[in-house]
XYZ file of C-alpha atoms in Angstrom:
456
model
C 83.421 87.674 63.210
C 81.898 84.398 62.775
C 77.754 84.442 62.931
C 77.559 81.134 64.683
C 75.329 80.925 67.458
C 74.360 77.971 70.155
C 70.989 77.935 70.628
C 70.732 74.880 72.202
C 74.131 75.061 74.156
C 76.123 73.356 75.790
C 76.316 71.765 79.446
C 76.314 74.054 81.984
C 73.346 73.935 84.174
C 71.555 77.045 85.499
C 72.749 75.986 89.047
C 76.213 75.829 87.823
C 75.631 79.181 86.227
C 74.691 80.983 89.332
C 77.719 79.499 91.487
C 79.786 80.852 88.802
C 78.143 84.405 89.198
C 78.198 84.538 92.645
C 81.899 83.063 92.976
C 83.100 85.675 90.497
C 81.125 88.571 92.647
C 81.555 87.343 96.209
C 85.889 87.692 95.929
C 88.437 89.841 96.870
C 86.102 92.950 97.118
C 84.168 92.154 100.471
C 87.681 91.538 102.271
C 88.728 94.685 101.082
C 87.241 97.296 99.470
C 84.299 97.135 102.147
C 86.496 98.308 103.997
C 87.616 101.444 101.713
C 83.837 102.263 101.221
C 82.939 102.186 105.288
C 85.951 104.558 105.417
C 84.514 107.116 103.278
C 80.856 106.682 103.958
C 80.588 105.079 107.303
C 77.872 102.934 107.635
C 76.548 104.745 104.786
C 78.668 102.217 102.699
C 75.748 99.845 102.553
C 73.833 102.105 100.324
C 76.570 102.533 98.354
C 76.589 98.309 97.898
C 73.281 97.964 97.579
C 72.715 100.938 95.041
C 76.090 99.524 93.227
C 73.852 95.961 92.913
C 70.460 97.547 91.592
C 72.798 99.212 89.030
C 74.297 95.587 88.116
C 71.189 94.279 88.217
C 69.747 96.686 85.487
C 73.112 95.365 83.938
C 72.418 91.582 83.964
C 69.356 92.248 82.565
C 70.752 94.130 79.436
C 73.752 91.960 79.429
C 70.717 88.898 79.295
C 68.779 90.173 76.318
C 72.278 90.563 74.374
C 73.385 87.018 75.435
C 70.662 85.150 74.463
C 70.181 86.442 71.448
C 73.847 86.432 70.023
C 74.850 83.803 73.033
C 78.911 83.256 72.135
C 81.882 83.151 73.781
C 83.391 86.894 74.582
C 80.065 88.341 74.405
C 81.089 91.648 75.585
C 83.305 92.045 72.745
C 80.555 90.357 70.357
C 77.516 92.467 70.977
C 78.477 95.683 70.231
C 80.789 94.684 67.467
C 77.376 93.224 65.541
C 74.956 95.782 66.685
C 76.248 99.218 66.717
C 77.209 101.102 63.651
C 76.984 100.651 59.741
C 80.341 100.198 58.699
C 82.658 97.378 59.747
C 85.273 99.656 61.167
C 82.728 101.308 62.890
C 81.479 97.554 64.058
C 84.948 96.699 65.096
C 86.018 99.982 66.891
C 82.355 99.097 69.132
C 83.595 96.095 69.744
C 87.068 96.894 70.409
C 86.363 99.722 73.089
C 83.554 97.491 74.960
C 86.152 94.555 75.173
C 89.152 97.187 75.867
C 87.180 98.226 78.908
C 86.519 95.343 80.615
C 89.765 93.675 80.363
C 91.243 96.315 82.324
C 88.149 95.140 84.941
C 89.397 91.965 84.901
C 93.223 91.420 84.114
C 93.388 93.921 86.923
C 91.075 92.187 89.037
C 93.278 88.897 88.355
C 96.017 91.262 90.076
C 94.656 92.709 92.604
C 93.417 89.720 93.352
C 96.534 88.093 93.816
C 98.358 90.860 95.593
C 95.341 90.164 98.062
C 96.703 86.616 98.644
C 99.776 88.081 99.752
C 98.793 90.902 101.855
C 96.324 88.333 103.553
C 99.064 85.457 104.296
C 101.294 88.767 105.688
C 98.857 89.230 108.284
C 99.418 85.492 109.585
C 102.424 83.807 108.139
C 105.446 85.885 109.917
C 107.671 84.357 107.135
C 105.796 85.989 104.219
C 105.697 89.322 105.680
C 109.197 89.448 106.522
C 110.241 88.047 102.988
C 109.936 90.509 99.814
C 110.776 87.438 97.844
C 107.307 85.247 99.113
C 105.585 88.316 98.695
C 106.096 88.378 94.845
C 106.167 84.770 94.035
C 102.959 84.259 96.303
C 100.648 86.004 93.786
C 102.580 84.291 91.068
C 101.753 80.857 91.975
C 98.307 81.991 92.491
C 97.349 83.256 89.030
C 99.513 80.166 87.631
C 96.833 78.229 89.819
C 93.913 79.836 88.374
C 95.276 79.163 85.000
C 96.035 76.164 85.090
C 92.599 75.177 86.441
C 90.956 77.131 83.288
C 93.436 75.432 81.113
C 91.557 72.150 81.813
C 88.083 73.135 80.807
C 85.016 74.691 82.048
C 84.182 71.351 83.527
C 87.046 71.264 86.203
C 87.023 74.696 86.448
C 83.191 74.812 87.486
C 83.706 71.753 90.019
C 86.456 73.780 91.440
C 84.147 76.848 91.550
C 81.493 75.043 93.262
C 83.468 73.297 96.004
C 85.304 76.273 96.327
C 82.083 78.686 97.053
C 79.959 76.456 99.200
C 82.697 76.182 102.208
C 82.761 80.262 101.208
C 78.876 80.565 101.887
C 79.809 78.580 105.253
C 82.021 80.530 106.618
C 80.073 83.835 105.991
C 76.857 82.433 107.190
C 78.779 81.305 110.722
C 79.947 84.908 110.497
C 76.946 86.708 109.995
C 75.044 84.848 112.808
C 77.600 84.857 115.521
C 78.023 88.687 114.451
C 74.171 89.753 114.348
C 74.554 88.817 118.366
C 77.742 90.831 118.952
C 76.591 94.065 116.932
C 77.114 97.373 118.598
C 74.927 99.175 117.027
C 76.025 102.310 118.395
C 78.572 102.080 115.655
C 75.693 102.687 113.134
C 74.704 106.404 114.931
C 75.037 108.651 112.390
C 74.752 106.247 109.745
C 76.528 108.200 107.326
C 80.161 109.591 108.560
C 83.239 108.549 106.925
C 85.862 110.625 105.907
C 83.607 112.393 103.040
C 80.308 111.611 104.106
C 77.475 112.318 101.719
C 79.734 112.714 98.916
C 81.403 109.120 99.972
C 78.185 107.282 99.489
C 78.274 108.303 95.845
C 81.773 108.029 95.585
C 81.344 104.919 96.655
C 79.384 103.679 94.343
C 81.560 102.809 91.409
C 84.194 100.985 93.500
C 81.583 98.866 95.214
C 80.152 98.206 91.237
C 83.827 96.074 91.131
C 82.587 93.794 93.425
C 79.410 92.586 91.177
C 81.240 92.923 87.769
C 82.127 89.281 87.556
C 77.975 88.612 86.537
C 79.944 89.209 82.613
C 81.222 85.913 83.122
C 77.859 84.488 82.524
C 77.719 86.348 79.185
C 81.363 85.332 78.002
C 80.648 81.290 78.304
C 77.203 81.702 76.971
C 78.218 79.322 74.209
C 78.322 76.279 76.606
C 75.558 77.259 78.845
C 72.820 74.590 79.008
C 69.537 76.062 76.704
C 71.080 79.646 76.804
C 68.246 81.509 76.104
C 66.410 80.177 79.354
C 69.425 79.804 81.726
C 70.880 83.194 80.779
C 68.180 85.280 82.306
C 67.554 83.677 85.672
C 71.061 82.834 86.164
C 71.886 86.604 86.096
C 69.033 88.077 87.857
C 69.495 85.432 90.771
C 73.070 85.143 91.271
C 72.828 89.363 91.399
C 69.833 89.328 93.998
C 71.661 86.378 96.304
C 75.085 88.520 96.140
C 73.448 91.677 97.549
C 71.740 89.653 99.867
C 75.098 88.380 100.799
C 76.442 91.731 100.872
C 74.369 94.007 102.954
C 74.525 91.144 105.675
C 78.257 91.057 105.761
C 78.598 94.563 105.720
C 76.155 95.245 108.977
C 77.887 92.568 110.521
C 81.424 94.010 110.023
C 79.810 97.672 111.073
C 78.527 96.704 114.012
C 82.147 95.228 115.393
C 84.165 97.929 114.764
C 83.257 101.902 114.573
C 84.267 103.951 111.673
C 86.944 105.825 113.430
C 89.092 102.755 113.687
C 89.159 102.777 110.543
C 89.662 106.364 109.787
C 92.404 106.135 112.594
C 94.194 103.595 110.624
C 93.839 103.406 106.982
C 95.535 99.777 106.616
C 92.505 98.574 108.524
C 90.315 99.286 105.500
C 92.056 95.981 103.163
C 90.875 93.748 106.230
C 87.552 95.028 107.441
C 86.429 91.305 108.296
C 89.343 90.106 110.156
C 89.691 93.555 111.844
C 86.267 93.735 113.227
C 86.179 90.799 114.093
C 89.297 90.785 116.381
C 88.129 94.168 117.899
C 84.557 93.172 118.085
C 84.493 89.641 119.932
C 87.037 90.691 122.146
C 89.212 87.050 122.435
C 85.770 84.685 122.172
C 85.079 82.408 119.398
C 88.722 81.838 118.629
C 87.957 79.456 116.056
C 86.016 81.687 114.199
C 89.227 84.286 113.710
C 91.071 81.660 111.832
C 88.151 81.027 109.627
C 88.319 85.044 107.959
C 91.522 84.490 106.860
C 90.711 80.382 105.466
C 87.484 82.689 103.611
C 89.448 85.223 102.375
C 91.795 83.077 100.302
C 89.022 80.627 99.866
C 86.786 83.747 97.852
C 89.669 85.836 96.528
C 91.253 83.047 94.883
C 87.629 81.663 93.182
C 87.188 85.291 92.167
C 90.105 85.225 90.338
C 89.437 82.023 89.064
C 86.523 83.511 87.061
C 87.970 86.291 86.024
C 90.946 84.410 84.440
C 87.941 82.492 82.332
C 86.094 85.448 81.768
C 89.281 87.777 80.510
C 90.700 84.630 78.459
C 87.172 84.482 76.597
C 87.114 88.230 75.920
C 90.669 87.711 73.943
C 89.911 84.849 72.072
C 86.938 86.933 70.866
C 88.770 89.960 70.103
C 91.610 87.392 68.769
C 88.882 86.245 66.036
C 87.927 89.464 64.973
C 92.157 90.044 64.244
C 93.114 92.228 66.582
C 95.546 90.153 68.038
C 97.393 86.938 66.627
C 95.271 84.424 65.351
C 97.160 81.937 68.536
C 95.205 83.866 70.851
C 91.562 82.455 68.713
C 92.799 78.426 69.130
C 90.411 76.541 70.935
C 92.329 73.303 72.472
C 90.629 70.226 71.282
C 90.853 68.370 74.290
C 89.811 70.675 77.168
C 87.362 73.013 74.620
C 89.157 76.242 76.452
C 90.866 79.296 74.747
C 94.193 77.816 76.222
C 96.956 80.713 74.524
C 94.821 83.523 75.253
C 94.460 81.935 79.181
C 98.146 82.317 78.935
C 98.224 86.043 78.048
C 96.056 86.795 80.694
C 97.869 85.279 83.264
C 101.249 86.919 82.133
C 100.041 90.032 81.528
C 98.368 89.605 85.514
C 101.782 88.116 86.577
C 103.564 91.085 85.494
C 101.035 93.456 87.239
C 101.194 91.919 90.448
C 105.090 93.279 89.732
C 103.966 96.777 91.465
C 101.610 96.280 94.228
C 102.220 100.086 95.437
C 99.437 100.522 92.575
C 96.856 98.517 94.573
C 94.666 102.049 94.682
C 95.379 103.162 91.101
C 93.985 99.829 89.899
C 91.061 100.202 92.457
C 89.741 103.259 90.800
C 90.775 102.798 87.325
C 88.843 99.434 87.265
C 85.697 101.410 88.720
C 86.314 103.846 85.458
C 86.458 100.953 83.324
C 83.750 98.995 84.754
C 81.198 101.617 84.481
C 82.323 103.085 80.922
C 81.692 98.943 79.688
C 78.274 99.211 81.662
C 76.895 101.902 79.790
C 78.333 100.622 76.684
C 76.338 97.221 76.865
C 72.960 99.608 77.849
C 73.710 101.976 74.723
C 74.013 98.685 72.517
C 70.527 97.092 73.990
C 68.917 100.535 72.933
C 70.243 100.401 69.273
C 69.909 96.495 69.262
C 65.608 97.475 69.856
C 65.603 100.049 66.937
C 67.364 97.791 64.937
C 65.452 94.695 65.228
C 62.274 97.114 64.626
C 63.237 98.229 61.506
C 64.171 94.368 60.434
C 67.704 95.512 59.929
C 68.453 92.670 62.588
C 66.685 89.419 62.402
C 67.912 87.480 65.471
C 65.681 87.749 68.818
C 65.531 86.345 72.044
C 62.877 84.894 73.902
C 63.745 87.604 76.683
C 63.917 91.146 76.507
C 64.241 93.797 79.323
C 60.997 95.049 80.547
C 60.003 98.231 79.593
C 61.235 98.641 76.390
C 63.762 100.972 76.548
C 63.126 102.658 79.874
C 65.691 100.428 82.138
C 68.736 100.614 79.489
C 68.214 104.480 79.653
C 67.991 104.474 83.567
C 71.223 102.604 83.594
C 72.991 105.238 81.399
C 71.747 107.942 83.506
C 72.525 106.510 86.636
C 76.629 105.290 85.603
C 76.875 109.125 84.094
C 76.337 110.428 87.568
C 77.887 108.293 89.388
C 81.108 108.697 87.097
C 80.344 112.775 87.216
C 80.511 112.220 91.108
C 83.583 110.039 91.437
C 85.942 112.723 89.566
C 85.195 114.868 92.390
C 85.865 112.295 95.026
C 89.336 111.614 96.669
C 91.945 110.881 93.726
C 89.038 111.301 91.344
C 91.003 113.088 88.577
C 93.865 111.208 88.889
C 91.907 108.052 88.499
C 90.122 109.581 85.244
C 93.824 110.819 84.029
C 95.055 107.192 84.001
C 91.600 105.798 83.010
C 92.026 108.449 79.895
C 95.742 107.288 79.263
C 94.527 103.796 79.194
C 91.528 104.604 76.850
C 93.892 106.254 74.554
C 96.295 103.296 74.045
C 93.624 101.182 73.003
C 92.641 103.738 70.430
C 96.426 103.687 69.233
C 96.264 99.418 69.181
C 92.955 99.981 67.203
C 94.731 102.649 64.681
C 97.494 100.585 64.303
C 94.733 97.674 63.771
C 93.555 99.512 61.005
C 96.601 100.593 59.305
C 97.549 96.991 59.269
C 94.140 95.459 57.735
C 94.024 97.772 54.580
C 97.531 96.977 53.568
C-alpha cells in the first residue's frame, strides 16, 4: 500500500463534510427500519436510536483519530492494514476483513436502498405496483443514477448531496412541527411494548446502528477533505450529534400518530412508518403534507445511496491497490479524480442484488452483523495504533486523539459485544449470524486464494 498521505488536502469544506455525513445517515433507514424497531420495542425504539448514535459517536471519534493521521482514500481498509500486526500478511488479512465488512454495509445498503425506491413508488404509482417489470428496472435506474453522479467527481456529487439534503431537512422539519401538535401521546403509555419488549430495545440496537453507518464516508474521501486533520474531527462529531437530533424528533413524531399495535397488526406498516402515521394520525388534514413523505422518502433514500455508492467505490479502489482485486479497480480517472471502474463494480454487484428483493430482511440483519463486527474492528485498531505510536514503532500522529486514552475505544468494544451477544437471541438472530458467518467465510476463501496467488 502506498504511504502517501494529504495533509493539507484537498477541497472539501467542513460544511460540505457534514452534509455528506448527514445525507449518508439520514436515508432509507428512518422510512423504514423505524418502523421495524417501533415494532419490536414500541416507543422504546427511541432508546434503541439514540443508544445506536452514542455508539457511532464513540465510532466517529475513533474513526477521526485514524483519519487524520493516515487521512486516504478507503480508510477503512487502510487503517488496519498499516496498524495491526507484524507481518504483511498479517497487515493485509486486517485490512482485508475491516474492508470485507463494511462493503457488505454498504453494497447492501446501495440495494436495499433501491428496492426502497420501488416499494415507495408501489404505494402511489398504481402502474408500478401492478408491473413486476417497473419494479425491477426501477431500482436499476436508480443505482445507475447514483453512479453516474459519482462517476463525475466529488464535486458534482457533493452539489447534488447538498441540494438534495436541504429540501430533505425541509420536509422533516414541516413534519416534525405539524406532528408535535397532533401527538397522541397516549400512544407512548407503556413506553416500551413491541412485540419483544425489553429484549427489542437491545435487539434493536444494531439495526438502528445501519442508519448512522454512512459517518465512514467521511473517513473514505479523507484524501480530498479541506485541512483533514481539522475538518475530520468536527465534521464527524457534528454531523453524528445533528442526525440523532434529527432522529429522536422524527421518531416521537411518528409515535405519537400511530400506536404500536397498528403496527404489530400489520407488519407491512413497519417499511412506511412516516407515511403510515401520518395518514392515520391527521385524519384527512394537511393534505399537502401526505404527498410530501413520499417526495422525502425518495428525496433521502436516493442521497443515501448516493454516498454509499462513493463510499463502497473508495473502499475497492483501496483494497484494489493493495492487489486483491484487478489493478482496473485502483485507476483513478484523470478528468473527474473518482475511482470510476471500481464505481462500476459497485453498482453491478448492487444491480444484481436488487435481483431478489424477498431478501430485504436477510440484508437488514446481516448488514447490522457487518456493521458492528467493522465497528469494533476500527476501536481494536485505535487501541494498538496508541501502543504503537508509544513505543515509536509508528511515527505518524494526529493533532486529535480520542479523549481518554484508551477508555472510549474499550467502551465501544464492550458495548458492540453485547449488543451482538443480544441480537443472536432476538427474532431471526441465528439465522442472521449463520449468513453473516457464511459471508465472513468467503472472504477468508478470496483472501486464501489472495495468498496462494501472491507467492507464486
Amino acid at each position: 500500500m502506498s504511504d502517501k498521505s494529504n495533509s493539507s488536502g484537498g477541497s472539501l469544506t467542513i460544511a460540505a463534510c457534514i452534509m455528506i455525513a448527514v445525507g449518508g445517515m439520514v436515508g432509507s433507514s428512518i422510512f423504514t427500519l423505524s418502523g421495524v424497531t417501533y415494532g419490536m420495542a414500541g416507543p422504546g425504539a427511541i432508546i434503541s436510536w439514540m443508544v445506536a448514535g452514542t455508539i457511532i459517536l464513540l465510532y466517529a471519534l475513533n474513526l477521526s483519530e485514524l483519519a487524520t493521521t493516515f487521512p486516504r482514500m478507503g480508510g477503512i481498509f487502510v487503517y488496519p492494514n498499516i496498524i495491526l500486526g507484524k507481518k504483511q500478511q498479517t497487515k493485509d488479512f486486517a485490512g482485508w476483513i475491516s474492508a470485507w465488512s463494511w462493503l457488505n454495509c454498504s453494497v447492501l445498503g446501495t440495494a436495499f436502498s433501491a428496492i426502497c425506491i420501488s416499494t415507495y413508488l408501489q404505494e402511489f404509482i398504481p402502474v408500478v405496483k401492478d408491473s413486476m417489470a417497473l419494479q425491477f428496472i426501477i431500482p436499476l435506474v436508480w443505482i445507475f443514477m447514483g453512479w453516474l453522479l459519482n462517476a463525475k467527481g466529488i464535486s458534482t456529487m457533493g452539489k447534488a448531496n447538498q441540494i438534495l439534503i436541504t429540501i430533505l431537512m425541509l420536509i422533516f422539519a414541516v413534519f416534525i412541527i405539524v406532528g408535535l401538535g397532533h401527538a397522541d401521546f397516549q400512544n407512548f403509555n407503556p413506553f416500551v411494548s413491541g412485540t419483544m419488549k425489553t429484549q427489542g430495545v437491545i435487539a434493536g440496537v444494531p439495526i438502528a446502528m445501519n442508519a448512522y453507518g454512512s459517518i465512514i464516508a467521511i473517513a473514505s474521501i479523507a484524501n480530498e477533505i479541506k485541512n483533514p486533520k481539522r475538518t475530520i474531527p468536527r465534521a464527524m462529531a457534528s454531523a453524528v450529534l445533528l442526525t440523532i437530533s434529527v432522529y429522536s424528533l422524527i421518531l416521537f413524531t411518528t409515535f405519537g400518530f400511530a400506536p404500536v399495535q397498528d403496527f404489530i397488526a400489520d407488519p407491512s406498516r413497519q417499511y412506511y412508518p412516516l407515511l403510515y402515521a401520518l395518514l392515520r394520525g391527521l385524519n384527512g388534514k394537511f393534505g399537502w403534507l401526505i404527498g410530501l413523505i413520499p417526495l422525502g422518502a425518495l428525496l433521502a433514500i436516493s442521497n443515501s445511496m448516493l454516498i454509499m455508492i462513493m463510499d463502497a467505490g473508495r473502499t475497492v479502489c483501496a483494497v484494489a491497490e493493495s492487489g486483491f482485486l484487478p489493478k482496473k479497480f485502483k485507476e483513478i480517472d484523470e478528468k473527474s479524480k473518482t475511482p470510476v471502474f471500481a464505481l462500476v463494480l459497485v453498482a453491478v454487484v448492487s444491480a444484481i442484488i436488487t435481483l431478489r428483493p424477498d431478501f430485504i430482511w436477510l440484508m437488514i440483519n446481516t448488514g447490522s452483523i457487518c456493521s458492528a463486527v467493522t465497528g469494533a474492528i476500527i476501536a481494536f485498531t485505535v487501541i494498538v495504533l496508541r501502543k504503537k505510536q508509544a513505543s515509536g514503532e509508528i511515527k505518524n500522529k494526529s493533532e486529535f486523539q480520542v479523549p481518554g486514552g484508551i477508555f472510549f475505544p474499550v467502551i465501544s468494544i464492550i458495548a458492540i459485544l453485547f449488543i451482538l451477544i443480544v441480537f443472536y437471541f432476538g427474532e431471526g438472530g441465528a439465522m442472521s449470524y449463520m449468513l453473516a458467518g457464511g459471508y465472513y467465510l468467503i472472504g477468508i476463501v478470496i483472501f486464501a486464494i489472495r495468498q496462494m496467488v501472491k507467492s507464486k
